[in-house]
mmCIF file of C-alpha atoms in Angstrom:
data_model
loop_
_atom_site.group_PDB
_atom_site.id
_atom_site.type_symbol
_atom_site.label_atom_id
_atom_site.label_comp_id
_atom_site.label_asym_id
_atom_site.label_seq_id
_atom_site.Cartn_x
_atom_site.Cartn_y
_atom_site.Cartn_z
ATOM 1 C CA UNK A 274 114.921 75.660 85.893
ATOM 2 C CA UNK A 275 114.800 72.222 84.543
ATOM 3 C CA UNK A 276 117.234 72.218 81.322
ATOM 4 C CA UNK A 277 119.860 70.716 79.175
ATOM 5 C CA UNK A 278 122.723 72.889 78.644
ATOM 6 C CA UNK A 279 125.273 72.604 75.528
ATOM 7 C CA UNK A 280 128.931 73.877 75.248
ATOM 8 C CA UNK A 281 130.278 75.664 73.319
ATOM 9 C CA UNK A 282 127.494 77.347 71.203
ATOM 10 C CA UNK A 283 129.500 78.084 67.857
ATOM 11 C CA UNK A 284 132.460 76.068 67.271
ATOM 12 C CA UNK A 285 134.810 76.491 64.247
ATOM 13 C CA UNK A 286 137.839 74.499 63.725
ATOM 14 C CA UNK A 287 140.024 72.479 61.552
ATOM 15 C CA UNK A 288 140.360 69.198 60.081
ATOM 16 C CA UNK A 289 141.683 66.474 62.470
ATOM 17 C CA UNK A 290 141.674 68.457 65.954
ATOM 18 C CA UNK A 291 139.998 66.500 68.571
ATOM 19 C CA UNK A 292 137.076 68.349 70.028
ATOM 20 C CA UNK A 293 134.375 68.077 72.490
ATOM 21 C CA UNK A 294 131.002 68.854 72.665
ATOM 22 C CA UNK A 295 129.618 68.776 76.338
ATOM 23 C CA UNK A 296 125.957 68.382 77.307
ATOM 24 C CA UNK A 297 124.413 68.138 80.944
ATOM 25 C CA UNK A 298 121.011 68.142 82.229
ATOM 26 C CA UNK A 299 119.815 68.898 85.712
ATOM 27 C CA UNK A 300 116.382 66.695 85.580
ATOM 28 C CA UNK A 301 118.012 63.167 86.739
ATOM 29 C CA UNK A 302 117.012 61.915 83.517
ATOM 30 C CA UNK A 303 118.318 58.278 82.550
ATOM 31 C CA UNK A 304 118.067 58.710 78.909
ATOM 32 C CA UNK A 305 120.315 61.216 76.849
ATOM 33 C CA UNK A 306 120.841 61.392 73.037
ATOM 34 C CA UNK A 307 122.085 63.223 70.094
ATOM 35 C CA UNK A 308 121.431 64.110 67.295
ATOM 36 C CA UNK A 309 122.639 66.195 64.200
ATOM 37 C CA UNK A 310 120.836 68.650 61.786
ATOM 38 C CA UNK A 311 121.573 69.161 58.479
ATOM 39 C CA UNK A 312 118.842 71.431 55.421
ATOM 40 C CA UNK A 313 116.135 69.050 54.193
ATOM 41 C CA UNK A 314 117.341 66.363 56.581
ATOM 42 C CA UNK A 315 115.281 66.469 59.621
ATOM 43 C CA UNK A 316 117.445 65.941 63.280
ATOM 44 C CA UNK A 317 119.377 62.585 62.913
ATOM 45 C CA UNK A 318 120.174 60.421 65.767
ATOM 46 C CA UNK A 319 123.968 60.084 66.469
ATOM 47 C CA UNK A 320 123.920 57.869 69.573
ATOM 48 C CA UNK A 321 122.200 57.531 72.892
ATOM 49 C CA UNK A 322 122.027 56.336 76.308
ATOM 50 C CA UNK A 323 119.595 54.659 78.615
ATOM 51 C CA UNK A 324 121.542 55.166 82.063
ATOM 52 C CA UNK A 325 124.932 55.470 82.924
ATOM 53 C CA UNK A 326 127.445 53.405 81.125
ATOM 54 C CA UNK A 327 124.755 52.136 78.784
ATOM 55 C CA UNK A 328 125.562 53.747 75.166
ATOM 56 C CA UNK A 329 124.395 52.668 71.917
ATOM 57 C CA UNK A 330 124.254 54.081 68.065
ATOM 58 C CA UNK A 331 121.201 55.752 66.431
ATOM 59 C CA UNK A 332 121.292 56.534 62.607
ATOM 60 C CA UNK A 333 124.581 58.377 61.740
ATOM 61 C CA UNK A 334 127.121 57.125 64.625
ATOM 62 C CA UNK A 335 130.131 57.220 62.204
ATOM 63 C CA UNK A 336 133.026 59.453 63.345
ATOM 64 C CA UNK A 337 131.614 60.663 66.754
ATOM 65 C CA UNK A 338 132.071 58.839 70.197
ATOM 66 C CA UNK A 339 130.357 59.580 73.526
ATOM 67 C CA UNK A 340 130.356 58.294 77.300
ATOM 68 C CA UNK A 341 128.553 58.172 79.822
ATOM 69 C CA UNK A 342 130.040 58.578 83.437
ATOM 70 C CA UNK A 343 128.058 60.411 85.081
ATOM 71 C CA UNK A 344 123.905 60.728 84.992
ATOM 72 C CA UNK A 345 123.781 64.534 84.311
ATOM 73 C CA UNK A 346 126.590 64.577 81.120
ATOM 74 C CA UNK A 347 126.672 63.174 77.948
ATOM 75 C CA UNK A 348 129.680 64.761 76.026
ATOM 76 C CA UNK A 349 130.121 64.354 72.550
ATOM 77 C CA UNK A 350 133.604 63.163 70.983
ATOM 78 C CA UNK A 351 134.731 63.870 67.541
ATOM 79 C CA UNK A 352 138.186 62.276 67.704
ATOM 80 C CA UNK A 353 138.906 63.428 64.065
ATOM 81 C CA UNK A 354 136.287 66.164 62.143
ATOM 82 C CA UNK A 355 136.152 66.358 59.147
ATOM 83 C CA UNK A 356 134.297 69.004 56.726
ATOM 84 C CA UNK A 357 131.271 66.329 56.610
ATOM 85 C CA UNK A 358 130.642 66.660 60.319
ATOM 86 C CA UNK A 359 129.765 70.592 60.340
ATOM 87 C CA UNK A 360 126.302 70.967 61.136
ATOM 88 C CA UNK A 361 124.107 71.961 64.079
ATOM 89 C CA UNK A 362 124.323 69.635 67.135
ATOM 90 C CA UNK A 363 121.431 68.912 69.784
ATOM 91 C CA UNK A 364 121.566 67.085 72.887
ATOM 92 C CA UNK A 365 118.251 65.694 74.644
ATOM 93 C CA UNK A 366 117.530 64.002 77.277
ATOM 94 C CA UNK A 367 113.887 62.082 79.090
ATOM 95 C CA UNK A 368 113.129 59.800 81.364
ATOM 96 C CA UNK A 369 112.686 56.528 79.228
ATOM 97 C CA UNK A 370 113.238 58.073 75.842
ATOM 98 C CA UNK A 371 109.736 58.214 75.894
ATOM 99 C CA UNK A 372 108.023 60.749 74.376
ATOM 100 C CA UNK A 373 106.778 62.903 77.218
ATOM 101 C CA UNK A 374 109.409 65.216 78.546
ATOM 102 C CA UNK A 375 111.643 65.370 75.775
ATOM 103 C CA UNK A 376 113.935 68.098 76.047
ATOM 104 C CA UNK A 377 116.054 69.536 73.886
ATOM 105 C CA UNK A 378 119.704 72.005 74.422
ATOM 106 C CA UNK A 379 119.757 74.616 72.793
ATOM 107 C CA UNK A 380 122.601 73.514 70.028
ATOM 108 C CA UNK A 381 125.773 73.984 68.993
ATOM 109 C CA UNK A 382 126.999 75.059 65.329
ATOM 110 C CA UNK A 383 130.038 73.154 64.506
ATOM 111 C CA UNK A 384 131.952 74.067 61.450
ATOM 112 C CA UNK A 385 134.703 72.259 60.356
ATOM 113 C CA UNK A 386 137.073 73.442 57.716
ATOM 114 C CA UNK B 961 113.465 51.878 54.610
ATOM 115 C CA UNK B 962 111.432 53.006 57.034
ATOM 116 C CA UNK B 963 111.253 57.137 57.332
ATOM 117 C CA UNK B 964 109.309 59.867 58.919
ATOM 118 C CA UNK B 965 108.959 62.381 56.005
ATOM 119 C CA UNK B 966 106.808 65.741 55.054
ATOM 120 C CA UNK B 967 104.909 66.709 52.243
ATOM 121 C CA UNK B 968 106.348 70.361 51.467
ATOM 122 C CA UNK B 969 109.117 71.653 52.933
ATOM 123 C CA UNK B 970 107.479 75.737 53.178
ATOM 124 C CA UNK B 971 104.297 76.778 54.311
ATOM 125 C CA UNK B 972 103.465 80.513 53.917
ATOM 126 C CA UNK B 973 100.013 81.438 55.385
ATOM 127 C CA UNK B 974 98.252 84.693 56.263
ATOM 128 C CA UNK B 975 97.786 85.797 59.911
ATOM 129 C CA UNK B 976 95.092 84.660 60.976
ATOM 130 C CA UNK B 977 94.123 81.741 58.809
ATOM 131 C CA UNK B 978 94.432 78.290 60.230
ATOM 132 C CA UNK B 979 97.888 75.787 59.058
ATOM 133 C CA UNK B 980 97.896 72.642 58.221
ATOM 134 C CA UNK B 981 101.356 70.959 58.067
ATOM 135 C CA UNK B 982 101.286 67.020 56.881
ATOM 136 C CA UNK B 983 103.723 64.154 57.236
ATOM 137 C CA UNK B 984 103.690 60.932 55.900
ATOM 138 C CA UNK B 985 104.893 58.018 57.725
ATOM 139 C CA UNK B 986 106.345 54.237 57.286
ATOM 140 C CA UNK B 987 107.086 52.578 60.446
ATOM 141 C CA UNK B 988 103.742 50.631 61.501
ATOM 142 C CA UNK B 989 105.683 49.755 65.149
ATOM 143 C CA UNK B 990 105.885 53.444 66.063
ATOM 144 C CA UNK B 991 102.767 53.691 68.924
ATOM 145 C CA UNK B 992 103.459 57.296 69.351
ATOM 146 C CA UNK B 993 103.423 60.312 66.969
ATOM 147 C CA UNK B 994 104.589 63.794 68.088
ATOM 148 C CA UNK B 995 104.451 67.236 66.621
ATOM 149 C CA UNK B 996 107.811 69.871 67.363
ATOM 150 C CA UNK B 997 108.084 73.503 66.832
ATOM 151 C CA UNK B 998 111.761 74.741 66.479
ATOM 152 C CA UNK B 999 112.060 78.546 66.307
ATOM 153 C CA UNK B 1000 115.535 80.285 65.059
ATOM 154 C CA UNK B 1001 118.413 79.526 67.231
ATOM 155 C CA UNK B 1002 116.349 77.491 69.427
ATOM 156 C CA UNK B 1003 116.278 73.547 69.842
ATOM 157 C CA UNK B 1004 112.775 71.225 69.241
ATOM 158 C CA UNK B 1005 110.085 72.266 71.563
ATOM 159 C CA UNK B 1006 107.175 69.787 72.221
ATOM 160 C CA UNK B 1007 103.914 71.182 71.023
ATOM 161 C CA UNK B 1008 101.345 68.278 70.801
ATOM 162 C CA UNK B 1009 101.646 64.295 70.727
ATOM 163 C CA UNK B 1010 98.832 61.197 69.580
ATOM 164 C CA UNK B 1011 98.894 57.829 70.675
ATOM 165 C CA UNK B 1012 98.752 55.203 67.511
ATOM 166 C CA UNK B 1013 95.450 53.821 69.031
ATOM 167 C CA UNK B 1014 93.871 57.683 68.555
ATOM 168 C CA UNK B 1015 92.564 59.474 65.528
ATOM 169 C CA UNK B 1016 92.919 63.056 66.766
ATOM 170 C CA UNK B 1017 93.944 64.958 69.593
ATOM 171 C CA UNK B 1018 93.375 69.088 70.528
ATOM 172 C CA UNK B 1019 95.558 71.099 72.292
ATOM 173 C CA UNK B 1020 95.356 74.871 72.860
ATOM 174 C CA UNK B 1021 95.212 75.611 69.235
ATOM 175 C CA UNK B 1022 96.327 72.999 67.766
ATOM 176 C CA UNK B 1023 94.572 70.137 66.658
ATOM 177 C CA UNK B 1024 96.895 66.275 65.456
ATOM 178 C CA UNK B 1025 95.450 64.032 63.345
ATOM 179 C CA UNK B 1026 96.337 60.636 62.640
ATOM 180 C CA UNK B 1027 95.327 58.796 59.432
ATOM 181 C CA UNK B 1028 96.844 55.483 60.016
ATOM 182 C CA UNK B 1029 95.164 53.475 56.882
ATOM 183 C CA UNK B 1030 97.144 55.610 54.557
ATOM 184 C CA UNK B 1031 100.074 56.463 57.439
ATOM 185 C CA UNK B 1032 98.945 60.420 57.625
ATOM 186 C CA UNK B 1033 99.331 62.600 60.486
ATOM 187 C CA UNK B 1034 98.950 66.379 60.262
ATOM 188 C CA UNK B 1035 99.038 69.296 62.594
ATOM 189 C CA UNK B 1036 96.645 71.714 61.880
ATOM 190 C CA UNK B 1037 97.105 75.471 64.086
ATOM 191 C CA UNK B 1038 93.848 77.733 64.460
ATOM 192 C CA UNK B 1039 94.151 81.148 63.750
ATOM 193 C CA UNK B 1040 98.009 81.549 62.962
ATOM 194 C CA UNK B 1041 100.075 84.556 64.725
ATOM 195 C CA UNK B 1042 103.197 85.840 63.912
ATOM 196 C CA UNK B 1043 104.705 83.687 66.949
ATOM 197 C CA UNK B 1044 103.495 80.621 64.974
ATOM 198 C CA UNK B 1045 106.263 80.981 62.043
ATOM 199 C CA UNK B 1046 108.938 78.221 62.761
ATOM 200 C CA UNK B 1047 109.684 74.766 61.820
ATOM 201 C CA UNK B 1048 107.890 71.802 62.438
ATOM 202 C CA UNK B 1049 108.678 68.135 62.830
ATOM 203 C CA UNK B 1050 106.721 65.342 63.119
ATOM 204 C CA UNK B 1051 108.396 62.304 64.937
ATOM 205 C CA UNK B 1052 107.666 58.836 65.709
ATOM 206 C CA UNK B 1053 108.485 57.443 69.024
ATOM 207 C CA UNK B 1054 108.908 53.609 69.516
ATOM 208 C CA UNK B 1055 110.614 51.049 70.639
ATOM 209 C CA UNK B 1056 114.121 50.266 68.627
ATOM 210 C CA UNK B 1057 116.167 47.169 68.163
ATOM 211 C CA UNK B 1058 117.777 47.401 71.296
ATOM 212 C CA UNK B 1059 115.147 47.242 73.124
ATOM 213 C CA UNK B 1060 114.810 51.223 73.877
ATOM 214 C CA UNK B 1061 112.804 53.892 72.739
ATOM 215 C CA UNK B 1062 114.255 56.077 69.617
ATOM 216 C CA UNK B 1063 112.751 59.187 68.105
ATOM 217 C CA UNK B 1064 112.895 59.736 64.544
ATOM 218 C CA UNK B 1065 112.492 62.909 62.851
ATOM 219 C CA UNK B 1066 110.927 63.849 59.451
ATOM 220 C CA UNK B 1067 112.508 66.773 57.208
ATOM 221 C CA UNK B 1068 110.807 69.222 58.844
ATOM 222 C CA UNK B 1069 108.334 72.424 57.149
ATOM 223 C CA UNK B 1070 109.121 75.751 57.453
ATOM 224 C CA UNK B 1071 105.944 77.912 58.334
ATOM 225 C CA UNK B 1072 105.865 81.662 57.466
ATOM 226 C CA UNK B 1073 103.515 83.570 58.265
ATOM 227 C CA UNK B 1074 102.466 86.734 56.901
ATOM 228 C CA UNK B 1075 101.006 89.820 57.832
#
């Protein structure tokens, strides 16, 4: 089954403690994003990539990191959370970043306190 | 700035009646225009997508319509069922500063429907 897959689903923890947020996606796609969700604020784009080793920022890149190694994974890096960073996560992934084929994990809650 | 935006952020409609769920957008570059539906615990799911150089487009119940004079597109579902209730985004697909494609997302509406 074609999908992107996102671990851990629920994540709580504290202030300052490294953590990592791993997506992978079995459709060879070149193009891999995410994106945060926050009430009344729509999905915003973190940072994505066009192939491997190709990364670049979207909209709200500040305090998150991510790499790109491999084709199939696109982990997410907070290096340092902090309380402003709890929200629901969503990795994605297409072909071009086109918008046919567009598919989206299914999240991960992060709470930081 | 440029944004992707909604209207109303609830929708309540009986079961059975059609939806219509507007969003009003900015960016003239974007040359595509896509509807999501994200149920509970779920991620975005694709439901129906227009082309800039279209007016409307039907799906299997679901009809897009793009208003680009006064930068209007809304989705409009025929005879709403229970499964229908969810949020929906509009998004704008286009080419970004660096040369790739970026998706931008609107606020999203929450559609309830009743019984």
């Amino acid at each position: 089954e074609a999908q992107v897959t996102q671990n851990p689903r629920y994540l709580i923890t504290v202030t300052g403690k490294k953590l990592t947020v791993t997506c992978s996606q079995n459709m060879n796609h070149e193009y891999m994003s995410w994106y945060r969700q926050d009430p009344g604020l729509g999905l915003r784009q973190i940072y994505y990539s066009m192939n491997v080793e190709v990364t670049d920022k979207g909209d709200v890149p500040e305090g998150y990191k991510v790499s790109r190694k491999e084709k199939r994974n696109f982990p997410l890096i907070l290096e340092s959370p902090s309380p402003n960073q709890t929200s629901l996560y969503f990795c994605a992934s297409s072909t071009d970043g086109g918008p046919y084929g567009y598919t989206f994990g299914s999240g991960t809650r992060l709470t930081v306190v | 700035g440029e944004s992707v935006g909604l209207h109303l952020p609830t929708l309540s409609v009986q079961e059975g009646d059609n939806s219509i769920i507007n969003c009003a957008y900015s960016n003239s570059a974007s040359d595509y225009f896509i509807w999501y539906k994200q149920e509970s615990g779920k991620g975005p799911q694709f439901i129906i997508d227009i082309r800039s150089n279209m007016d409307k487009r039907q799906g299997q119940r679901v009809t897009v319509l793009l208003n680009k004079t006064v930068k209007h597109l809304s989705l409009q579902i025929a005879a709403t069922q229970p499964g229908d209730s969810a949020v929906y985004f509009c998004a704008e697909n286009r080419v970004g500063a660096g040369s790739a494609r970026q998706l931008t997302f609107g606020s999203g509406t929450q559609l309830t429907v009743l019984p």
